[in-house]
XYZ file of C-alpha atoms in Angstrom:
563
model
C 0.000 0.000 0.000
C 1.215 3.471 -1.250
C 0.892 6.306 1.259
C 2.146 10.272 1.438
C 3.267 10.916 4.785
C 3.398 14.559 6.270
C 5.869 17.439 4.889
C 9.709 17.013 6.063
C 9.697 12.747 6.533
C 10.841 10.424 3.563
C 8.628 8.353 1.432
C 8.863 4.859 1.790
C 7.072 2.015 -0.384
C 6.593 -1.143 1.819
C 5.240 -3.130 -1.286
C 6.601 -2.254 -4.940
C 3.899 -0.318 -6.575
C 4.607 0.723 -10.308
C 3.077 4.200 -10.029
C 1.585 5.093 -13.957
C 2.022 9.282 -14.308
C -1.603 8.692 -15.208
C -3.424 7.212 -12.451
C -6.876 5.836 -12.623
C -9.219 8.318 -10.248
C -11.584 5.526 -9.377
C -7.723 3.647 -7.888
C -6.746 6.650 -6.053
C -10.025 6.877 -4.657
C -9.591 3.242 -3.145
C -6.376 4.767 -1.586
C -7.293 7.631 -0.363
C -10.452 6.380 1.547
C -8.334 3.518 2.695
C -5.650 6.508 4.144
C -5.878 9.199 6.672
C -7.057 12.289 5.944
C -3.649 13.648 6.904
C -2.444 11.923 3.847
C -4.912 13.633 1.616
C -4.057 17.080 2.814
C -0.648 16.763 1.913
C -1.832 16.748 -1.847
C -2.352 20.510 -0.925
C -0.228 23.573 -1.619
C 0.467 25.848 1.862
C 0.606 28.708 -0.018
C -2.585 28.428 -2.681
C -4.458 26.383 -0.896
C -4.653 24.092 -3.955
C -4.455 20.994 -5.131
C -0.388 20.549 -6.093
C 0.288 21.918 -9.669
C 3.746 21.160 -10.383
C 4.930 20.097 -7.532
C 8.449 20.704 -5.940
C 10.085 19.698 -2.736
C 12.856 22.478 -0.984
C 15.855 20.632 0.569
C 14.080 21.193 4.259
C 11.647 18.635 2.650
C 8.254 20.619 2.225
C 6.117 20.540 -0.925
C 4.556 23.461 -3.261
C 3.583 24.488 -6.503
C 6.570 25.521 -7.954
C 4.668 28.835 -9.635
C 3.862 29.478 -6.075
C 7.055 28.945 -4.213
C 9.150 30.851 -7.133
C 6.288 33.795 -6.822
C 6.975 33.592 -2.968
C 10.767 33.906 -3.473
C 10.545 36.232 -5.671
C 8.441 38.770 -3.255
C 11.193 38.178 -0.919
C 14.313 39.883 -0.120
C 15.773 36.672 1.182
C 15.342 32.224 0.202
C 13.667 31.054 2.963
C 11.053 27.989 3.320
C 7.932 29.593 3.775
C 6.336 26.827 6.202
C 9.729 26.120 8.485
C 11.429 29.447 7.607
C 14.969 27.404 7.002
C 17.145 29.761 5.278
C 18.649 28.916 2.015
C 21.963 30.160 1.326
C 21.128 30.281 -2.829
C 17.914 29.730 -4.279
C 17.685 25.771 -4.896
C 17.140 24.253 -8.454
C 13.657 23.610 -8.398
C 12.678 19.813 -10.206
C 9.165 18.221 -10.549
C 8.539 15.408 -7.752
C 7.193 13.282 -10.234
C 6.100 10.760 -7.437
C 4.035 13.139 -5.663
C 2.634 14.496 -9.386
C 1.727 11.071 -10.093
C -0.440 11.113 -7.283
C -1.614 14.623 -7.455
C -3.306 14.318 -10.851
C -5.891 11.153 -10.316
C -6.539 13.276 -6.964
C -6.591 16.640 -9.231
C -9.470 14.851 -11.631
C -11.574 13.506 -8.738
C -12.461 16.440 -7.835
C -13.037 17.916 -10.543
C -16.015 14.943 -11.852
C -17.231 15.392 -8.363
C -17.804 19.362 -8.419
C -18.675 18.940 -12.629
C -22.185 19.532 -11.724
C -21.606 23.006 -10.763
C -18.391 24.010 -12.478
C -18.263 22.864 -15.931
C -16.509 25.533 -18.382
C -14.620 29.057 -17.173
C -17.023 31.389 -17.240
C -17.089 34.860 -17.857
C -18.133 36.531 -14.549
C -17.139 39.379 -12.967
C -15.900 37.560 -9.945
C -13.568 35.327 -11.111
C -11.965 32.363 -8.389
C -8.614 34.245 -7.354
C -6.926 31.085 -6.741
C -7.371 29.542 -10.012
C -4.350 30.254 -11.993
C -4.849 29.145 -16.115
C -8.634 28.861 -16.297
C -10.593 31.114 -14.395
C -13.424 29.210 -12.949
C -16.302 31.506 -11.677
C -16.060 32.069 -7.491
C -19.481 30.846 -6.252
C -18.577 32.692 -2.468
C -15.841 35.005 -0.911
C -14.474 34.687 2.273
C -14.006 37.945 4.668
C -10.921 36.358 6.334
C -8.853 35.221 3.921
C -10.187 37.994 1.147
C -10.068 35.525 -1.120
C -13.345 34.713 -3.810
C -13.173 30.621 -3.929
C -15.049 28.483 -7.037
C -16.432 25.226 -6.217
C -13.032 23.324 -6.098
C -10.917 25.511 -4.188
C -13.898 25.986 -1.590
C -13.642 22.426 -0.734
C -10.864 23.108 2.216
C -13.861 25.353 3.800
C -16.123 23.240 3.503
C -14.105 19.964 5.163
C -11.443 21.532 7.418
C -12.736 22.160 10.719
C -10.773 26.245 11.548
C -11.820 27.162 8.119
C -15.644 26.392 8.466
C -14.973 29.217 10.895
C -14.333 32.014 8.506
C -17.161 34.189 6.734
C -17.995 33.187 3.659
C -20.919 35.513 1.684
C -21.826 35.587 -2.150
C -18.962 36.328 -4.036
C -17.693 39.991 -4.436
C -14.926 41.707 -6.258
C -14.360 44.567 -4.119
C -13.787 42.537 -1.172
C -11.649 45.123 0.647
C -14.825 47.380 0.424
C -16.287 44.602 2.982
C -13.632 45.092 5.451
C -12.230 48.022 8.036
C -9.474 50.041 6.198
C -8.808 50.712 10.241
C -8.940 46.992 12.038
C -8.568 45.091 8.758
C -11.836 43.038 10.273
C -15.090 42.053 8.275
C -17.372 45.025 8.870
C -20.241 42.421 10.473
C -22.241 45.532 12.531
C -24.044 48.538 11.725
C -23.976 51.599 13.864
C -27.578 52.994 13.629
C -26.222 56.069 15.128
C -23.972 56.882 12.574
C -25.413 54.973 9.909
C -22.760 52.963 8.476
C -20.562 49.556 8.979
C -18.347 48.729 11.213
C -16.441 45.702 12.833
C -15.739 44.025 15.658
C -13.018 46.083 17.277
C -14.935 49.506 16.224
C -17.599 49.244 18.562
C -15.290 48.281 21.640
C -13.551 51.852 20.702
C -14.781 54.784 18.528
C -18.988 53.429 19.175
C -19.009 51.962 22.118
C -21.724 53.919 23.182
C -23.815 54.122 19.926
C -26.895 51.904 19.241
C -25.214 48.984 17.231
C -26.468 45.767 15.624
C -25.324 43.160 13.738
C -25.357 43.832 9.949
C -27.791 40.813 9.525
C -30.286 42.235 11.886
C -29.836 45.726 10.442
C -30.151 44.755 6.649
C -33.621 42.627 7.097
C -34.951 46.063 9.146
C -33.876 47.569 5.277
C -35.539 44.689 4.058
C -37.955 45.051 5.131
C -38.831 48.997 4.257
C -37.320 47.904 0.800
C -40.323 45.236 0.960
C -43.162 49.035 1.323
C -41.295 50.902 -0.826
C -41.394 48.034 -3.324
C -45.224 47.519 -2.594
C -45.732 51.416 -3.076
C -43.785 51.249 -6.349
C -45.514 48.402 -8.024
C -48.683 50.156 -6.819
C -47.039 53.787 -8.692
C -46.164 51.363 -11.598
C -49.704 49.915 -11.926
C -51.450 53.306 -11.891
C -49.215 54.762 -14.340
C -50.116 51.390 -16.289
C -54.023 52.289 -16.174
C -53.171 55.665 -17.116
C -51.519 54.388 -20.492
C -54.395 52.346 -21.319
C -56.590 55.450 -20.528
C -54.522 57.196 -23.174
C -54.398 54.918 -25.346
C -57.811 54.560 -25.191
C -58.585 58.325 -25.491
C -56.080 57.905 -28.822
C -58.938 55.124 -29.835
C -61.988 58.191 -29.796
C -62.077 58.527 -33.744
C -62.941 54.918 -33.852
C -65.704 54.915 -31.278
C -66.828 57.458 -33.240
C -66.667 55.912 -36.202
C -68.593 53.110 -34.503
C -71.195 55.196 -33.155
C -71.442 57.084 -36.868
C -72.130 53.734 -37.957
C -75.197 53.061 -35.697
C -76.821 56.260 -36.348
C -76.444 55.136 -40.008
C -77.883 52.105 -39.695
C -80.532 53.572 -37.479
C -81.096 56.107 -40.516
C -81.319 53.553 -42.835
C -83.447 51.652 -41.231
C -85.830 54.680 -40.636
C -85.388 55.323 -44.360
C -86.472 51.758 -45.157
C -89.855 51.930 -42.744
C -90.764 54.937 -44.523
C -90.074 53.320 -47.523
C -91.804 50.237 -46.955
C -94.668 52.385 -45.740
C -94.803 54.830 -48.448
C -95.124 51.935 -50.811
C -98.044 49.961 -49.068
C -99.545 53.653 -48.773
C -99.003 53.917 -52.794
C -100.758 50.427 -53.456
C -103.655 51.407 -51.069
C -103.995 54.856 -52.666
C -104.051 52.794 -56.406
C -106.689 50.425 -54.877
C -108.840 53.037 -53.641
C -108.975 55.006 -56.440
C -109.426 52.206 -58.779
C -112.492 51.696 -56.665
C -113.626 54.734 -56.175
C -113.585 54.899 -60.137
C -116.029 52.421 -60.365
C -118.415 54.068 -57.760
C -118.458 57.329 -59.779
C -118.805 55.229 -62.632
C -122.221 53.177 -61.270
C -123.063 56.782 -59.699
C -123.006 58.374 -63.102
C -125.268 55.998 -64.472
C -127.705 56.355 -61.657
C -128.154 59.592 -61.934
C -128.416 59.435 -65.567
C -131.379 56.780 -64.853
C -133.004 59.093 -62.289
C -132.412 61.982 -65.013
C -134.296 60.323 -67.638
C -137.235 59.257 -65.087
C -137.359 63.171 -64.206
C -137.685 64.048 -67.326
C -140.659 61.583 -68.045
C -142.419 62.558 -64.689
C -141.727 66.352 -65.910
C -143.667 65.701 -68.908
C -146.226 63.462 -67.446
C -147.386 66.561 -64.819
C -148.079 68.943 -68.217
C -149.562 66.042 -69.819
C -153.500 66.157 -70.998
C -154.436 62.576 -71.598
C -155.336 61.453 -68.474
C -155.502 57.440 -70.184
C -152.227 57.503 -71.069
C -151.514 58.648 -67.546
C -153.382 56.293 -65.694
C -152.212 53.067 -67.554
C -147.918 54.300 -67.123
C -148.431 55.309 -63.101
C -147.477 52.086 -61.732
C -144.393 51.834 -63.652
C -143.109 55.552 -62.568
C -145.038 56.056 -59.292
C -141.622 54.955 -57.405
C -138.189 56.012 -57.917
C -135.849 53.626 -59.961
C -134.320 51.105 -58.561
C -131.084 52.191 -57.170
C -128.009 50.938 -54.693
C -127.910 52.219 -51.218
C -124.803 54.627 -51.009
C -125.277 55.283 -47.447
C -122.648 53.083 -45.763
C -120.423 52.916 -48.740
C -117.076 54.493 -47.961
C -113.761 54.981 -49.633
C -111.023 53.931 -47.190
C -108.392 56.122 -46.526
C -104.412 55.427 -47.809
C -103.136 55.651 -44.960
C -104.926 54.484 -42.284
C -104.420 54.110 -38.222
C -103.720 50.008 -38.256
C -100.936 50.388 -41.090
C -98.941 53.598 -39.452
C -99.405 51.853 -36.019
C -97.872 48.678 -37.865
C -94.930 50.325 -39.540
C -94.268 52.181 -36.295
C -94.232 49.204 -34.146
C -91.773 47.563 -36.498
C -89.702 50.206 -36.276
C -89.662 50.510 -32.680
C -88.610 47.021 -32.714
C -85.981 47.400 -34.787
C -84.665 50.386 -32.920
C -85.099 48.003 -29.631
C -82.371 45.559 -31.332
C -79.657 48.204 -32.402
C -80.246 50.128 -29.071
C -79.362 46.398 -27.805
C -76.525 46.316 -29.885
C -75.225 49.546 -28.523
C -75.670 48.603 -24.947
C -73.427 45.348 -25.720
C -70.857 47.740 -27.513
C -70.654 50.041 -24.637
C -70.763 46.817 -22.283
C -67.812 45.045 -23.601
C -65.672 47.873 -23.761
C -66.037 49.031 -20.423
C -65.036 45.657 -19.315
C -61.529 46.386 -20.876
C -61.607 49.007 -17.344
C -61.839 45.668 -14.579
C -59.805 45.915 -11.338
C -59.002 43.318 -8.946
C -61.795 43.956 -5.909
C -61.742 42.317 -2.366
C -63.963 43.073 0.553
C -62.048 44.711 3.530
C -62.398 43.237 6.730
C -61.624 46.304 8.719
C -65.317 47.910 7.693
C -67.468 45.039 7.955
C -70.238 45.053 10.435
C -69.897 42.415 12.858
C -72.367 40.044 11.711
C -71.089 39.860 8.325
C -69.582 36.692 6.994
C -66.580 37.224 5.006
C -64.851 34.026 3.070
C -61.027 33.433 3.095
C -60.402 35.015 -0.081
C -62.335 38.263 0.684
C -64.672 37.706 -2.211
C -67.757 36.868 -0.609
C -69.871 38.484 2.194
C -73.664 37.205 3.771
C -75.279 38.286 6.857
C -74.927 35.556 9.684
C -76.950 35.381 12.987
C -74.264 36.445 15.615
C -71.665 38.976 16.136
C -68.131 38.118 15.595
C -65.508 39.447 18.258
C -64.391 42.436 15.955
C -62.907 45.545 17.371
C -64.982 48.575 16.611
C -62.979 50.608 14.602
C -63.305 54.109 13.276
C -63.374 52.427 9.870
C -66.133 49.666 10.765
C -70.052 49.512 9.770
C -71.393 49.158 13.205
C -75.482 49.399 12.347
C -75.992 48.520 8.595
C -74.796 45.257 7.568
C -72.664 46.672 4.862
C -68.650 46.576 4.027
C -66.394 48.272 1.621
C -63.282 46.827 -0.551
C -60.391 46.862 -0.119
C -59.106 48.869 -3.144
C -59.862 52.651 -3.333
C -59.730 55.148 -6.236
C -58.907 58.352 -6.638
C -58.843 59.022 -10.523
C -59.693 57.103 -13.674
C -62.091 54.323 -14.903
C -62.914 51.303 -13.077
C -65.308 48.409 -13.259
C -66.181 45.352 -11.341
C -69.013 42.492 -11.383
C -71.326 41.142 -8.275
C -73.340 38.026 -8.674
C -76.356 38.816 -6.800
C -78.389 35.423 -7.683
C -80.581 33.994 -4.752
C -80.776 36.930 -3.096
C -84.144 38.761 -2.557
C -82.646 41.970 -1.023
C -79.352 43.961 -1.822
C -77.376 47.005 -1.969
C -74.079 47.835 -4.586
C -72.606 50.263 -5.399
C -69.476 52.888 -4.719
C -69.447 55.211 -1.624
C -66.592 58.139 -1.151
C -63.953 57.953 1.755
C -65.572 59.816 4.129
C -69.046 58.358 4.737
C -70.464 58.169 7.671
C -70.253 54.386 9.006
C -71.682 54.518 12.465
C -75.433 54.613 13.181
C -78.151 54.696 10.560
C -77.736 55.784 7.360
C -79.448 57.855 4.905
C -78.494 56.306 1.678
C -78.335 59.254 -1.206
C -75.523 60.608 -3.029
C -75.822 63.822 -1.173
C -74.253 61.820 1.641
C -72.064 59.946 -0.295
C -73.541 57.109 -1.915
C -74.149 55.442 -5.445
C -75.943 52.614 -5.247
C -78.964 50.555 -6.629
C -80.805 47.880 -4.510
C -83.132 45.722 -4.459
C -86.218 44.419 -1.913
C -88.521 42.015 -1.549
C -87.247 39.934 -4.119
C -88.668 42.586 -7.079
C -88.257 45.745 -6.085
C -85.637 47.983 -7.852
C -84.734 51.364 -7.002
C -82.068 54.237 -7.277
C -80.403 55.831 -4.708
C -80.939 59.094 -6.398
C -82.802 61.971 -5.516
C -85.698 61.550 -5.365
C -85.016 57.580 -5.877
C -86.054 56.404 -8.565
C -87.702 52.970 -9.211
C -86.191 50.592 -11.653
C -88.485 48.853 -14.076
C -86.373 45.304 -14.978
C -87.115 43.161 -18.154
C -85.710 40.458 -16.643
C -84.215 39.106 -12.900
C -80.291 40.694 -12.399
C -78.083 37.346 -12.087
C -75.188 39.556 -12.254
C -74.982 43.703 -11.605
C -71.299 45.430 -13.212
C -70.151 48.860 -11.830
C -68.786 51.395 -13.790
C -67.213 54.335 -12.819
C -65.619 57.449 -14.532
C -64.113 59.634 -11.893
C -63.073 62.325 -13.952
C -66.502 62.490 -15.636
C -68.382 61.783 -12.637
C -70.367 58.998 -13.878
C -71.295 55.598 -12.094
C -73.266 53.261 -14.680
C -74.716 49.959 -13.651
C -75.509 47.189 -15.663
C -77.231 43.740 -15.891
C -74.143 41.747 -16.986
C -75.916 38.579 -18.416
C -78.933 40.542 -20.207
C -76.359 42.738 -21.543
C -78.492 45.607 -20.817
C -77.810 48.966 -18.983
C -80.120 49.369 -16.018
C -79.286 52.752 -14.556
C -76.794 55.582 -14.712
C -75.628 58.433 -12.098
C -74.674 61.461 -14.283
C -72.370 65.023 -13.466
C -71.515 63.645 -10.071
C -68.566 65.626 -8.595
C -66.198 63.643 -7.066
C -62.858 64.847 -4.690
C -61.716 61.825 -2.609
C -61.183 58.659 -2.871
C -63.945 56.248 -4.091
C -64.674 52.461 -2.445
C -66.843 49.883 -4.068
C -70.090 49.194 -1.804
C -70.977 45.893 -0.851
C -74.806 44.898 1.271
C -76.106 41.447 1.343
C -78.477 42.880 3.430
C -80.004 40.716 5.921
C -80.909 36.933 6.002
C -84.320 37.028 6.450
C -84.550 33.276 8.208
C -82.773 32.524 5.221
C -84.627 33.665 2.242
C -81.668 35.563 1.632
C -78.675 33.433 2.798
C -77.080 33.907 -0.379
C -73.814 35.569 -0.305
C -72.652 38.746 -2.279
C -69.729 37.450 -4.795
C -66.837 39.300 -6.378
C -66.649 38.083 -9.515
């Protein structure tokens, strides 16, 4: 068995071993976990650190690289070994130890296939290992006591011998003298919060040893920790200024609306023009009709009266006449008038009569009923492009409300939860506002209100009052629409206003311009708009408005849901 023994003693071979320059890894691995770990360390440089490259041996009998021992001599005013410090009259010819570089490069390559997972080509980073001499492997940490930036391989002393686990290692950094006093050359591992910078060890025993310090740890997660607001408060900055892009992008879209809403006059013109065409043309055919008719009255008239002007004439003669024969035999022919048709209820109906204008009108309507349809789906989907995130704030519920663990649902339950009462809490209505304010732009969110025979939505400003009754109007700071008793809609204007509803709200969006003061409301599935507050003024900070109202022995259990 072949084994190195420590720096200064001769190497002996007890068996014959024929030692190949090119050991296999997998046989040196055999030896080496058969050996001490003394004998392993011994394949290590005292001045790199490193595995041998090169190796020499000085006539005192200690190893190095010889790069690193000529570097070390050559620093020096004087040859001297650098472990035992034996002085060397001359500098000693330097030769390979070939039997200690046969054994250094199986050990060299094991290490390397065991840290290839990490470390596979020199890399190009700024923090390059400092101990690596040809290739430059990348340093994955630094250490504060030996200011030295290690890569995987020449970390592995750190890692395995016991008084360097000791040191401070950190993510690896090129300035490391930037990380250390320039006073006490000591890692600067506290933080004066008095003075507001970094110190070490030895500082605080002298120049702050009466200033509030900390450890740089505890110090840098208190940063953290503000860093974490201030990132919260940015990304809140970034997503408004967001919105406002889409805003102006949107305002850049205008011509286009208009061009849209251009196009549904148009087509309501057109299909205006069409009615009255249609109805000018079933007028025209009824006019023809009629007067074709009424031509054949005048014509059957005519030949009445020519009938009744011939038996005047005869009756005219017969009153002059003398021969009273002649007018006794003719009497019962010409005694009565001629036989003639009863004109009396005959009538010549008009063009354009009630039934056919009511007809053409009602078609119309219709068909202004479908675009007017189409234009509420329009202006629908594209204030759905304006949807924010909305969840129910916990801080303003009333007690009895229920809130689920997403914040996206709210119903009224039977018993007060232990809540404290807050300046910002409902503590008479059942009612609760989001989370999310807003204090400029568009917005829009959806409620499903199905199940439910009673509720309240809308937005309400900052500033409402939340204790006590309240007087819902937007005098006082309120925009809503509700509903009771299952069918009865109404307004929170003023005066309110009740809502007439084609069909049952499954779903109710909110829409809200600040800037133009408007706050639109809409049933979602119908597509339909159901009622709009117009030239509102608005000046702080506006908070969707959520009521389930109560449960009613739970006819309305159903829960208010964020959609």
């Amino acid at each position: 068995m072949l084994c190195v023994v420590p720096d200064g003693c001769t190497f002996e071979q007890t068996n014959k071993v024929n030692v190949k320059e090119e050991a296999d890894p997998r046989s040196f691995h055999i030896m080496a976990s058969s050996s001490s770990v003394l004998c392993e360390d011994q394949l290590h440089c005292s001045i790199c650190l490193d595995v041998f490259t090169d190796p020499v041996t000085t006539p005192c009998g200690h190893n190095f690289c010889m790069i690193c021992l000529k570097e070390f001599w050559d620093s020096s005013s004087h040859c001297q070994c650098p472990v035992c410090k034996t002085n060397f009259a001359k500098r000693p010819e330097l030769c390979v130890n070939m039997f200690i570089s046969a054994l250094d490069a199986p050990f060299k390559k094991a290490v390397q296939v065991k840290s290839s997972s990490t470390v596979e080509n020199p890399t190009r980073s700024l923090v390059p290992c400092d101990v690596c001499c040809e290739k430059k492997y990348a340093a994955v940490k630094s250490c504060l006591i030996c200011m030295t930036s290690y890569c995987k391989i020449h970390l592995e002393r750190h890692e395995r011998v016991s008084s360097l686990k000791k040191h401070k290692l950190m993510d690896p950094v090129e300035n490391l003298e930037d990380y250390t006093c320039q006073k006490h050359e000591r890692p600067l591992e506290w933080f004066c919060r008095d003075d507001q910078m970094c110190v070490c060890k030895f500082c605080i025993e002298i120049e702050h040893s009466t200033h509030n310090t900390v450890r740089i740890e505890e110090e840098s997660g208190v940063k953290k920790t503000k860093l974490g607001k201030t990132q919260t408060e940015v990304q809140h900055m970034t997503q408004e200024r967001l919105t406002k892009i889409e805003e102006i992008k949107h305002s850049k879209n205008t011509e286009k609306e208009k061009a849209d809403m251009v196009e549904i006059f148009s087509s309501l013109m057109r299909c205006i023009e069409r009615s009255q065409a249609e109805l000018l043309k079933v007028m025209k055919e009824k006019q023809k009709a009629a007067e074709m008719q009424a031509e054949e009255f005048v014509k059957e008239l005519e030949q009445e009266i020519t009938e009744l002007k011939r038996r005047n004439t005869e009756l005219e003669q017969l009153s002059h006449t003398e021969d009273h024969f002649h007018l006794l035999q003719i009497y019962p022919s010409l005694c009565s008038p001629p036989h003639t048709q009863d004109w009396t209820g005959i009538k010549i109906k008009s063009y354009l009569s009630e039934e056919t204008l009511r007809r053409a009108l009602s078609q119309l309507q219709e068909t202004l009923s479908e675009q007017l349809q189409k234009v509420e789906e329009a202006e629908l989907k594209r204030i759905q492009q304006y949807a924010v995130h909305v969840t129910l704030d916990p801080d303003t519920a009333h007690s009895k409300l229920i809130l689920s663990d997403d914040r996206k649902q709210v119903k009224h339950g039977h018993k007060r939860q232990n809540v404290p009462d807050n300046p910002e809490r409902f503590n008479h209505c059942v009612c609760v506002l989001g989370k999310e304010g807003f204090f400029s732009g568009r917005f829009y969110y959806e409620v499903q209100v199905r199940g439910k025979t009673a509720w309240d939505l809308g937005v309400a400003r900052e500033s409402i009052n939340r204790k006590g009754e309240i007087t819902a109007s937007h005098e006082n700071g309120y925009w809503c629409v509700c509903l009771r008793n299952e069918t009865e809609y109404q307004a929170w204007d003023s005066p309110p206003v009740s809502l007439s509803m084609k069909q049952t709200p499954k779903k109710v969006g909110v829409f809200v311009d600040y800037e133009e003061g408007l706050i639109s409301f809409y049933d979602v599935d119908a597509k339909s708009h159901i009622y709009s507050f117009t030239g509102q003024n608005f000046t702080e900070k506006l908070y969707p408005y959520f009521c389930p109202c109560l449960n009613d022995g739970g006819k309305n259990s159903a829960p208010l849901v964020i959609c």
